[in-house]
Coordinates of C-alpha atoms and ligand atoms in Angstrom, one line a residue:
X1 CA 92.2 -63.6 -12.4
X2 CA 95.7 -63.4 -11.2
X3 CA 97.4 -63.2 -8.1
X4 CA 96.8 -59.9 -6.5
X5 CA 99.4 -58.5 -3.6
X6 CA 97.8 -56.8 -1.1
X7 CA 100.7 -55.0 0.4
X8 CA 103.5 -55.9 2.7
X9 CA 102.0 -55.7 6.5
X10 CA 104.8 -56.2 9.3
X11 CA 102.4 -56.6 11.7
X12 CA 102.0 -60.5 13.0
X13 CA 99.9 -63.1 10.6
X14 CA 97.8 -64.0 13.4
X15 CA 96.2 -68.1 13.3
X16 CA 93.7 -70.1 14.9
X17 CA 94.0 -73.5 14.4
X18 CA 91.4 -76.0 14.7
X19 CA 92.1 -79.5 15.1
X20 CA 95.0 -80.8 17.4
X21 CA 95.8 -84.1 15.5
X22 CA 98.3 -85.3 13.6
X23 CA 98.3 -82.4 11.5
X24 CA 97.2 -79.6 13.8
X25 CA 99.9 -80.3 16.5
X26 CA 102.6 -80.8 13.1
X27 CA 101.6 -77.6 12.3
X28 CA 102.0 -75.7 15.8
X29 CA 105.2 -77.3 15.9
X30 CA 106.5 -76.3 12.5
X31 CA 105.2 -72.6 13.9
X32 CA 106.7 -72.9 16.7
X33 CA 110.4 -74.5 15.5
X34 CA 110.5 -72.0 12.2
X35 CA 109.0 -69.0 13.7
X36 CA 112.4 -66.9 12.3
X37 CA 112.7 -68.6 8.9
X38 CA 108.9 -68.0 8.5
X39 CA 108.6 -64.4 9.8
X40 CA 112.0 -63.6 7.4
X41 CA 110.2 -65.7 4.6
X42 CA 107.0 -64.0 5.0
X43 CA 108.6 -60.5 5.9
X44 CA 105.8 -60.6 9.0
X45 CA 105.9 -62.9 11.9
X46 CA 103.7 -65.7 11.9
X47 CA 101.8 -66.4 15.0
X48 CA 99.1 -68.3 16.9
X49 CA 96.9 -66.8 18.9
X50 CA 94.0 -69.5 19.6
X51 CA 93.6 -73.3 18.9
X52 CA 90.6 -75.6 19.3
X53 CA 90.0 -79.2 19.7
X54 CA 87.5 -81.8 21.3
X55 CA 89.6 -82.3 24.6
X56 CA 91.4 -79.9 26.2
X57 CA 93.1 -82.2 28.9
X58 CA 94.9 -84.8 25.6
X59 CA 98.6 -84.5 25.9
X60 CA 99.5 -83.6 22.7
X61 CA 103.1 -83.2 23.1
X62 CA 103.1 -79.8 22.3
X63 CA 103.6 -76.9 24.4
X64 CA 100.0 -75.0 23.7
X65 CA 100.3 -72.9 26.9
X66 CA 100.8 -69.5 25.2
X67 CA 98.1 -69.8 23.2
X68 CA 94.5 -69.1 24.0
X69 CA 91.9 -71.9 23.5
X70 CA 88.1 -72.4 22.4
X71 CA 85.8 -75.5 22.5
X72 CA 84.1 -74.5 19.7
X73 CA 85.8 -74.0 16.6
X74 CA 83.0 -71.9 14.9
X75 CA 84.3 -69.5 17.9
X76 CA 88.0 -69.4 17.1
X77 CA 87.0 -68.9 13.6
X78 CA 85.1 -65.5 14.9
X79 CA 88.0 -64.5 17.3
X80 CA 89.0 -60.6 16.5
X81 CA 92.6 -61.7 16.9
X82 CA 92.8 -64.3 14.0
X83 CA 93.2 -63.7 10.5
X84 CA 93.6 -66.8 9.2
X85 CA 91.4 -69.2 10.3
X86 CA 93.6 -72.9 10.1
X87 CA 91.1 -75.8 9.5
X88 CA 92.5 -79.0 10.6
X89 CA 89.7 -81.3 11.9
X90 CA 88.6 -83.4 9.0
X91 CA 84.7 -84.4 7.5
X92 CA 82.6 -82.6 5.0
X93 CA 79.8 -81.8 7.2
X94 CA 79.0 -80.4 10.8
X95 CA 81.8 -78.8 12.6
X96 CA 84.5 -78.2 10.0
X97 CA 81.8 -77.2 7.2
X98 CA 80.5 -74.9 9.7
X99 CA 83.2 -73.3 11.2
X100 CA 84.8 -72.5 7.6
X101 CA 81.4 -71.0 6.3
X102 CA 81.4 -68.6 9.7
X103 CA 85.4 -67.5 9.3
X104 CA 84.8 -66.7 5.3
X105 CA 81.6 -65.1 6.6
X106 CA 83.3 -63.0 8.7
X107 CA 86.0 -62.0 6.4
X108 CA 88.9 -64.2 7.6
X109 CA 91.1 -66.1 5.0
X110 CA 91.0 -69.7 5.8
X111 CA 93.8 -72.5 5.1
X112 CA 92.3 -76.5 5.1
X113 CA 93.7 -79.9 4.3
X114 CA 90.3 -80.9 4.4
X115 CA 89.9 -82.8 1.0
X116 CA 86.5 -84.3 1.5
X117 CA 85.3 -80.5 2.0
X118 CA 86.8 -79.3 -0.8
X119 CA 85.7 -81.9 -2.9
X120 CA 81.8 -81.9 -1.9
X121 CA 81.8 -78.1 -1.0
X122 CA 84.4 -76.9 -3.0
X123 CA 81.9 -74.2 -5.3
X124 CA 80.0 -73.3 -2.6
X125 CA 83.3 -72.3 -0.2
X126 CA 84.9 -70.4 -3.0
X127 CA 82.3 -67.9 -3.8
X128 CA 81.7 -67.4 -0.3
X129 CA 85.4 -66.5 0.0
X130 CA 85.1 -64.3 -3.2
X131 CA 82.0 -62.5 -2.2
X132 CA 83.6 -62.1 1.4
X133 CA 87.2 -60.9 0.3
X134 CA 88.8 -64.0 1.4
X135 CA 91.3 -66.6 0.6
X136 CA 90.5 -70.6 1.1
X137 CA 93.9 -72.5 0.6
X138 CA 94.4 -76.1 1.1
X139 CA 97.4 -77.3 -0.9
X140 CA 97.7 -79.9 2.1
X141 CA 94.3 -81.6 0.9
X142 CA 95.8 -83.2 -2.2
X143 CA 98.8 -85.5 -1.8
X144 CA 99.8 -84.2 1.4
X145 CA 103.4 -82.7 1.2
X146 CA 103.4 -82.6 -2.6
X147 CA 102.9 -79.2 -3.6
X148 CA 100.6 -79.8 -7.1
X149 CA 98.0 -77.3 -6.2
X150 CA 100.5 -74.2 -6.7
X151 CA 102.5 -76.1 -9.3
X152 CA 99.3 -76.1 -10.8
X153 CA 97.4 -72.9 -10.5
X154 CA 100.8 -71.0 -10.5
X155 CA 103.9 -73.1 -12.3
X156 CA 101.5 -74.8 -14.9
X157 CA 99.2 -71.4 -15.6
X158 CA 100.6 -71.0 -19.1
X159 CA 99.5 -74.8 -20.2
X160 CA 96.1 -76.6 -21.2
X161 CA 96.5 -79.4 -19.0
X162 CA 95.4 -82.4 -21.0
X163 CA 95.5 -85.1 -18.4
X164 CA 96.0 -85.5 -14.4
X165 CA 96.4 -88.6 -13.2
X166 CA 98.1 -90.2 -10.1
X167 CA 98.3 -92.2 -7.0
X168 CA 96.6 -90.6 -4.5
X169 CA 95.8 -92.4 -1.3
X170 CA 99.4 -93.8 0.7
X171 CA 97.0 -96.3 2.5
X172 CA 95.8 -98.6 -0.8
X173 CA 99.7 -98.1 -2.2
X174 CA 100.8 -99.7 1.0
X175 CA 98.5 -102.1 0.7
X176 CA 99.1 -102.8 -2.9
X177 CA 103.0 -102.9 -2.8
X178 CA 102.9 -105.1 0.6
X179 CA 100.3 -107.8 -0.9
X180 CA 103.0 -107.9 -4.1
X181 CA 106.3 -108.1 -2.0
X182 CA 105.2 -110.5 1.0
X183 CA 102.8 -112.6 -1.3
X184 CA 100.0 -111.9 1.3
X185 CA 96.5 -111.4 0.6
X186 CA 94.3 -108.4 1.1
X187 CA 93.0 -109.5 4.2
X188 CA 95.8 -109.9 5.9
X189 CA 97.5 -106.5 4.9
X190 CA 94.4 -104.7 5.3
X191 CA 94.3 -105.6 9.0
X192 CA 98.1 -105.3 9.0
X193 CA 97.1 -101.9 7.8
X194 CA 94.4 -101.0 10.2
X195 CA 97.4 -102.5 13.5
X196 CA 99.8 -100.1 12.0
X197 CA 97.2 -97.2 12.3
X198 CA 97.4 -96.3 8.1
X199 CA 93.4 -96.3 8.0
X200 CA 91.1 -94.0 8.5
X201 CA 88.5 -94.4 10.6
X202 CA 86.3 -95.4 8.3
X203 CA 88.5 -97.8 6.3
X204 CA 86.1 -97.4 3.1
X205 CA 87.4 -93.7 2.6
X206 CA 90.7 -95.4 2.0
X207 CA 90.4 -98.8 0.5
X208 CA 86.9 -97.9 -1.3
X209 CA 88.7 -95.5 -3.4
X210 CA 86.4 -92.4 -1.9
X211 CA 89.5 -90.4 -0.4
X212 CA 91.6 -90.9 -3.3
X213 CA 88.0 -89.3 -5.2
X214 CA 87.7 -86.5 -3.3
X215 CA 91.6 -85.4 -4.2
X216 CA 90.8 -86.3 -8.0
X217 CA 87.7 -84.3 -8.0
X218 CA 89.8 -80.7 -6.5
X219 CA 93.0 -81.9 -8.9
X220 CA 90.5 -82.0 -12.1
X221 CA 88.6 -78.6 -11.1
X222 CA 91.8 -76.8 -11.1
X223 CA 93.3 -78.4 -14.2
X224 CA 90.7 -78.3 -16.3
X225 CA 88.8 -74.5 -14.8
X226 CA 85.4 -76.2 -13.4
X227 CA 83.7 -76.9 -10.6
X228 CA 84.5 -79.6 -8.3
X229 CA 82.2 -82.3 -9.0
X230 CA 83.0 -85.5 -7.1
X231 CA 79.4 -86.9 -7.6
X232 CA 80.8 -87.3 -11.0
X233 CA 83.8 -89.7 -10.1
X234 CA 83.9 -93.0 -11.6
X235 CA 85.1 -95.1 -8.1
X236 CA 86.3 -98.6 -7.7
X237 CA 88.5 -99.6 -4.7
X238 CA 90.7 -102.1 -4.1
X239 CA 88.9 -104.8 -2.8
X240 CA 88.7 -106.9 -5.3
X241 CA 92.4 -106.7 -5.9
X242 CA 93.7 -110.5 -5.1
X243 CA 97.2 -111.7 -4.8
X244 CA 96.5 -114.1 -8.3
X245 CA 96.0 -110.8 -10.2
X246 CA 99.1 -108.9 -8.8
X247 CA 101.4 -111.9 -9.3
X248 CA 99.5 -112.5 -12.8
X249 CA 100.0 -108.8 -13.8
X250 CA 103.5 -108.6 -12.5
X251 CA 104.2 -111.8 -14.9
X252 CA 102.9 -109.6 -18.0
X253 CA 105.2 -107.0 -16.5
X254 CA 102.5 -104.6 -15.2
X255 CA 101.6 -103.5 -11.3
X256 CA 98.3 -102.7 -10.2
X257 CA 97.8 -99.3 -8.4
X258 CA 94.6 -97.2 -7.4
X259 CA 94.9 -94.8 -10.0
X260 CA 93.1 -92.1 -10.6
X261 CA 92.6 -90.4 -14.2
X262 CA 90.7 -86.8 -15.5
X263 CA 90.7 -85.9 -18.8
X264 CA 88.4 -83.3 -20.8
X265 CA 87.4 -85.0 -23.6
X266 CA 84.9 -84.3 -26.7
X267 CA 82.1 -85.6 -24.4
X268 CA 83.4 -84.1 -21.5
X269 CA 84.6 -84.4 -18.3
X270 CA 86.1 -88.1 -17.1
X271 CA 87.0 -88.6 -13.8
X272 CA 87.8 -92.5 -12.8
X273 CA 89.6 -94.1 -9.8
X274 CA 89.6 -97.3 -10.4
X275 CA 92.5 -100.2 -10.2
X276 CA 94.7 -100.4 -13.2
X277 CA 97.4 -102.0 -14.2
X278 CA 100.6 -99.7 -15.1
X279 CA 103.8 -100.8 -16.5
X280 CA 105.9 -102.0 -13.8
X281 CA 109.2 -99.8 -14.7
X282 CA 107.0 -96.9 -15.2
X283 CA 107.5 -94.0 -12.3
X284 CA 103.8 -94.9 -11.0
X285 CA 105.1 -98.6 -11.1
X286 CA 108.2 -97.9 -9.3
X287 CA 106.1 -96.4 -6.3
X288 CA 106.5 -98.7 -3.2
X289 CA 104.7 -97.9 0.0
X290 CA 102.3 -94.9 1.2
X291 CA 104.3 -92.9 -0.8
X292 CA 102.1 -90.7 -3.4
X293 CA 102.7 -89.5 -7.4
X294 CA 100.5 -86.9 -9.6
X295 CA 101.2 -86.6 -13.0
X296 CA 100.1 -83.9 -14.6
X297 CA 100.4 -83.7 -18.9
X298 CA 100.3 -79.8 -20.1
X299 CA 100.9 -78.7 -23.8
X300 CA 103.9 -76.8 -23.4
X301 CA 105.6 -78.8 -20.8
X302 CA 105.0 -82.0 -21.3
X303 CA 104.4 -84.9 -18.6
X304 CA 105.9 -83.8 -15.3
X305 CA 105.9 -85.8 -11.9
X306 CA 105.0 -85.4 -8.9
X307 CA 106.6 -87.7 -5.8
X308 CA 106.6 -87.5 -2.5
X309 CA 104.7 -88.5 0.9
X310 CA 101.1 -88.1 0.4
X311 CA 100.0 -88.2 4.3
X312 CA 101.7 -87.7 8.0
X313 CA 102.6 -85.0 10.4
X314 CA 105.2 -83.1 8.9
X315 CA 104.6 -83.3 5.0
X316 CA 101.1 -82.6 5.5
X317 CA 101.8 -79.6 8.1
X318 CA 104.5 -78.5 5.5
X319 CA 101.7 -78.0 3.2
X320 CA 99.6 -76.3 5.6
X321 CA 102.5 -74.0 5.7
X322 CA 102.8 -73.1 2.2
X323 CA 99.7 -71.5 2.8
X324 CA 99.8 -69.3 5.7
X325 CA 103.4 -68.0 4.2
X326 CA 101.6 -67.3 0.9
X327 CA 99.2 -65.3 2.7
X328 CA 101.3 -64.1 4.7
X329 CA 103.0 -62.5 2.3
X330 CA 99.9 -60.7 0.5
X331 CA 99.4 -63.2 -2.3
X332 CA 95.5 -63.5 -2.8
X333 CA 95.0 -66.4 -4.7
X334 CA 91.8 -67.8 -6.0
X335 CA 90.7 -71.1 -4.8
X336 CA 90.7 -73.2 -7.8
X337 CA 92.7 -70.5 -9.7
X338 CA 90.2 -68.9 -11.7
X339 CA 87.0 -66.6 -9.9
X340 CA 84.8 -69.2 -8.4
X341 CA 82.0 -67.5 -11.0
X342 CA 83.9 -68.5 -13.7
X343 CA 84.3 -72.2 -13.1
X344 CA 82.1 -73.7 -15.5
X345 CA 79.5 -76.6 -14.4
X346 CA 81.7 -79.7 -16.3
X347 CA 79.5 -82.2 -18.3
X348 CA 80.7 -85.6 -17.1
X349 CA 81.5 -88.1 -19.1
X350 CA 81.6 -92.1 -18.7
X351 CA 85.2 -93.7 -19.1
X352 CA 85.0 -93.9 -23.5
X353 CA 89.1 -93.2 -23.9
X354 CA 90.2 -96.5 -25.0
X355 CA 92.5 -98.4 -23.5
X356 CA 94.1 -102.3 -23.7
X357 CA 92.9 -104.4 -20.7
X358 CA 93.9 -107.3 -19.0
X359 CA 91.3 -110.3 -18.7
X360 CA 92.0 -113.2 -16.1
X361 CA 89.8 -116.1 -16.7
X362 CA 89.9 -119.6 -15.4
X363 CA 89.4 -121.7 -18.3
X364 CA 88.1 -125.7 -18.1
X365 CA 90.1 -128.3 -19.8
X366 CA 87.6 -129.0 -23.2
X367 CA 88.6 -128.7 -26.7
X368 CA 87.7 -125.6 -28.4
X369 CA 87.5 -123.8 -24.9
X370 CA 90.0 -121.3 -26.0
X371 CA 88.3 -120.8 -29.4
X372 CA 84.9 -120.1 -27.6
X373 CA 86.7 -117.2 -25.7
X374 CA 88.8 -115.6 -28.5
X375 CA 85.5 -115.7 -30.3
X376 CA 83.6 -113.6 -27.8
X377 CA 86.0 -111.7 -27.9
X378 CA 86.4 -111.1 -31.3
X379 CA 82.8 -110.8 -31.4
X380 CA 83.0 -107.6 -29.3
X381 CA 85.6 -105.8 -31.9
X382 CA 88.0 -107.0 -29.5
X383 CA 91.8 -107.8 -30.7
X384 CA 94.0 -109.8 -28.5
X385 CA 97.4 -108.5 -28.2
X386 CA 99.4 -111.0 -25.8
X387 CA 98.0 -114.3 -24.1
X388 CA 99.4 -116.7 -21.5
X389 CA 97.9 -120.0 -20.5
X390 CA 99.5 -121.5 -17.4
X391 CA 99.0 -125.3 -17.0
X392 CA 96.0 -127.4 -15.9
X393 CA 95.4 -127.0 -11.6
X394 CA 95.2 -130.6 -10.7
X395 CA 92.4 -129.5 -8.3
X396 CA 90.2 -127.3 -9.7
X397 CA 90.5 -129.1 -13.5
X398 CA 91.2 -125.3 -14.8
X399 CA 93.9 -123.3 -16.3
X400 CA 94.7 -120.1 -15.5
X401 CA 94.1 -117.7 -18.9
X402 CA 95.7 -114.1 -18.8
X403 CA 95.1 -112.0 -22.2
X404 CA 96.0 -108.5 -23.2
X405 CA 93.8 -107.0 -25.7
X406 CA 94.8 -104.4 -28.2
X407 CA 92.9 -100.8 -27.7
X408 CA 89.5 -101.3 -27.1
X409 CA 86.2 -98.8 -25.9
X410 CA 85.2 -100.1 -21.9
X411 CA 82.1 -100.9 -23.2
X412 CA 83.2 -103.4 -25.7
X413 CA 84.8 -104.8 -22.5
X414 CA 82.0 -104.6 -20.2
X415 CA 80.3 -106.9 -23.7
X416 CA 82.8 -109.5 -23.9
X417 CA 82.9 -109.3 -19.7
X418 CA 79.0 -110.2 -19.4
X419 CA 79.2 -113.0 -22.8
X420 CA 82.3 -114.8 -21.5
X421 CA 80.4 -117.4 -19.1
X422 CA 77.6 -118.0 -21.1
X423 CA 80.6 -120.3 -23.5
X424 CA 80.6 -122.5 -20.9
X425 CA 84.1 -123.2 -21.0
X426 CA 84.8 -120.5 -17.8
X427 CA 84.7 -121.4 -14.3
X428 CA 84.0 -118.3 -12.0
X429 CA 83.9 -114.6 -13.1
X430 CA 86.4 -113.2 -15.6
X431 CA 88.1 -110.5 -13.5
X432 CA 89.1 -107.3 -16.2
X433 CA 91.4 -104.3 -15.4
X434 CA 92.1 -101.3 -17.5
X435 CA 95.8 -101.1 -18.7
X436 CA 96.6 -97.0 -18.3
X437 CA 98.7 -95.5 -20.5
X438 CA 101.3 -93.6 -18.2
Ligands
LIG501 P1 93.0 -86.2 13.5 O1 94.4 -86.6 13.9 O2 91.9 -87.1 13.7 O3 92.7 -84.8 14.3 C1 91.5 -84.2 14.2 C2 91.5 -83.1 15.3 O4 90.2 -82.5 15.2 C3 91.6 -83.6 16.7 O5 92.5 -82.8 17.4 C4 90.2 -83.5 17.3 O6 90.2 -83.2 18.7 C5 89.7 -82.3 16.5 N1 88.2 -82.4 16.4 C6 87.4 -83.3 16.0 N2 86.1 -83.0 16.1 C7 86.2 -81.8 16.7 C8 85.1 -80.9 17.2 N3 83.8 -81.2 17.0 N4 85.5 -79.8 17.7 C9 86.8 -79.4 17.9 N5 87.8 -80.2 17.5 C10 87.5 -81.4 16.9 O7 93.0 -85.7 12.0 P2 94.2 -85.4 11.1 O8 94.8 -86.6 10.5 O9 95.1 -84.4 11.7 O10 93.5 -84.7 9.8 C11 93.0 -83.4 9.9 C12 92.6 -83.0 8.4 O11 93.7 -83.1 7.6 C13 91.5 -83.8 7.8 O12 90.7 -83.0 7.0 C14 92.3 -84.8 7.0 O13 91.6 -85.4 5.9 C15 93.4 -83.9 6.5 N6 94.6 -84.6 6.1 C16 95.3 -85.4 6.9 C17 96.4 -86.1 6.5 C18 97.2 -87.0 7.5 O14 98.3 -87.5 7.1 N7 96.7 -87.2 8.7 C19 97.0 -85.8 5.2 C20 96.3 -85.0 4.4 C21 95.1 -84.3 4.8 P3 90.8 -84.2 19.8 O15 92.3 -84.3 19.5 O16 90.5 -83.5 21.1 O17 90.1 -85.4 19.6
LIG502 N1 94.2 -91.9 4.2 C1 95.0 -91.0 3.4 C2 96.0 -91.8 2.7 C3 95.6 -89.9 4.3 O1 96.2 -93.0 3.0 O2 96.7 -91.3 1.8 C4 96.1 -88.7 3.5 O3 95.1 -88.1 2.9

């Protein structure tokens, strides 16, 4: 299915927007600071006529007076003067959930940034907005102010998209690029990270991977014409990240981001976010910050990439934007770019596509230790591409081993991973990372 254009209407677009946060009030404010550029854009003015949130009496910096206001957001989403119902107050269950199900139920097109929604109830949403007549956009629920759902549902339409992959989540990239240019450790940056406000509430979301997920799982259903499955994800956060492996990984000339990978392959569907180590001048090395990057691979075009700031008021409320001017101007688009009935049900896969990997090991100081290890390794069909020993640590009696293998399956790694301290000549757990090819 295509886009369909309903007609040019001049009469207003008229909103109600739930949620009064960051990106609720960046949204009334882009409303209210654009209203000409957007009504000329749009050819119909765009306009508010109710907004919800938890506490009417918050000073939100905002002037709301003009607009009319509901507790409830599963009223506002019922109003007879809104059209498009504006979901901006976050969480896959209770109040958003419900007040999205009653506006598509009622015939009202609905624009989210509501990622964990999409992700969990994605299917479900999009046939109710079929059956109901109804648009559900939410280009703000992947990478905040980085437009890859329309560049790839409309820009990207004419390509099999082989691969997406990107960094999705500003908070672990912070955290990341912080613990490698002030030599700190995680702890410390995760609770200069929770001082500075960059967590969510529930810090796992963000630094357990699960965020990052839930924009994977809505970037692979529209790449590769399935259903959202997020169950499906492969997730590992960043926790066990440590200063020794980014400083070790930038000596082999890598960096180490939360990266997250789909690819259809002859098994199916893979979906991983996981920590991997990328080359360090690649683009997705080169990203500093909370900044966010989505490369996508098609046939025809290539690899293109994607950069810009993945979270905060005004990127995210200028994706909430692109929206209500799309349908504002008559485009219906489907959710995930093809008829919710024909997304097929993906079969997931487990990571198979080889990759090299980097294995940190702390070795003891006996003869034949290195053997023992290149033996297991070799044992598991593993070949060893590049290998640094640093020197003996006075205090510990072991020397730092880094090796990069050759191409190899995940499960011969997970092999070699398990045999390694049963040679006796390793002190502590090897730590591995997958080397991505970007
Ligand atoms: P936020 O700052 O926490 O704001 C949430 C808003 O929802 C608040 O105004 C809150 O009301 C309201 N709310 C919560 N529970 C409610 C209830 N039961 N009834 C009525 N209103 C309720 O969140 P946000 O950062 O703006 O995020 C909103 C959505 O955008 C989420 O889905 C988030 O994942 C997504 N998103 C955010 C960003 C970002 O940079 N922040 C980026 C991309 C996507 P009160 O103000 O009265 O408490
Ligand atoms: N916690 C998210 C991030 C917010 O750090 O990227 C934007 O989705």
């Amino acid at each position: 299915m295509t886009a369909q254009n309903k007609g040019q209407d001049a009469s207003p677009l008229r909103l109600g927007i739930a949620g009064l946060g960051t990106v609720g009030t960046g949204t009334v404010r882009i409303i209210q600071n654009h209203a000409a550029l957007l009504a000329t854009r749009s050819d119909r003015p765009v306009a508010i006529s109710a907004v919800s949130a938890r506490d009417r009496m918050k000073n939100r910096a905002v002037d709301l007076s003009a607009y009319a206001w509901e507790d409830d957001p599963r009223a506002l989403a019922l109003r007879e003067d809104v059209d498009v119902f504006v979901e901006l107050v976050g969480g896959d269950e209770g109040v958003a959930r419900e007040a999205v199900t009653a506006a598509l139920k009622a015939g009202k097109d609905v624009v989210t940034a509501n990622k964990a929604l999409l992700a969990i109830h994605g299917q479900e949403l999009a046939e109710l907005a079929e059956a109901n007549g109804c648009v559900l956009r939410f280009e703000a629920a992947v990478a905040g102010g980085i437009p890859v759902i329309k560049t790839m549902t409309e820009s990207l339409a004419g390509n099999e998209i082989r691969r997406v992959m990107g960094v999705m989540n500003g908070t672990c990239n912070y955290i990341l690029t912080r613990m490698e240019n002030a030599g700190l450790p995680y702890e410390t940056v995760f609770e200069e990270a929770r001082q500075l406000g960059y967590l969510e509430a529930d810090p796992t979301l963000d630094v357990g991977g699960i965020d990052a997920s839930h924009k994977l799982a809505i970037l692979a259903a529209i790449a590769f014409g399935t259903r959202p499955t997020f169950d499906a994800v492969e997730i590992e956060g960043i926790e066990r990240v440590s200063i020794d492996d980014i400083r070790r990984a930038a000596d082999m000339g890598y960096r180490i981001k939360l990266l997250g990978v789909a690819q259809m392959t002859g098994r199916g569907l893979e979906q991983r976010m996981s920590p991997c180590l990328v080359p360090a001048d690649s683009p997705l090395g080169q990203l500093q910050g909370g900044t966010n990057m989505v490369v996508i691979e098609g046939d025809s075009v290539g690899q293109i990439v994607l950069r810009g700031a993945g979270a905060g008021e005004g990127p995210t409320a200028s994706a909430v934007l692109s929206d209500i001017v799309e349908i504002a101007r008559g485009v219906r688009m489907p959710a995930f770019g093809l008829p919710a009935s024909g997304l097929a049900l993906p079969q997931p896969a487990r990571t198979a596509v080889p990759a090299a990997y980097y294995i940190r090991l702390a070795l003891t100081d006996k003869p034949g230790a290195l053997a023992k290890v290149a033996s297991v390794l070799g044992d598991a069909g593993i070949s060893i591409d590049r290998m640094r020993q640093y020197g003996h640590q006075q205090t510990a009696g072991v020397a730092p081993v880094l090796i990069v293998t050759h191409k190899t399956t995940p499960e011969a790694i997970d092999h070699a991973i398990e045999a390694l301290p049963g040679t006796g000549v390793i002190a502590g757990d090897p730590v591995e990372l997958r080397i991505e090819e970007v």
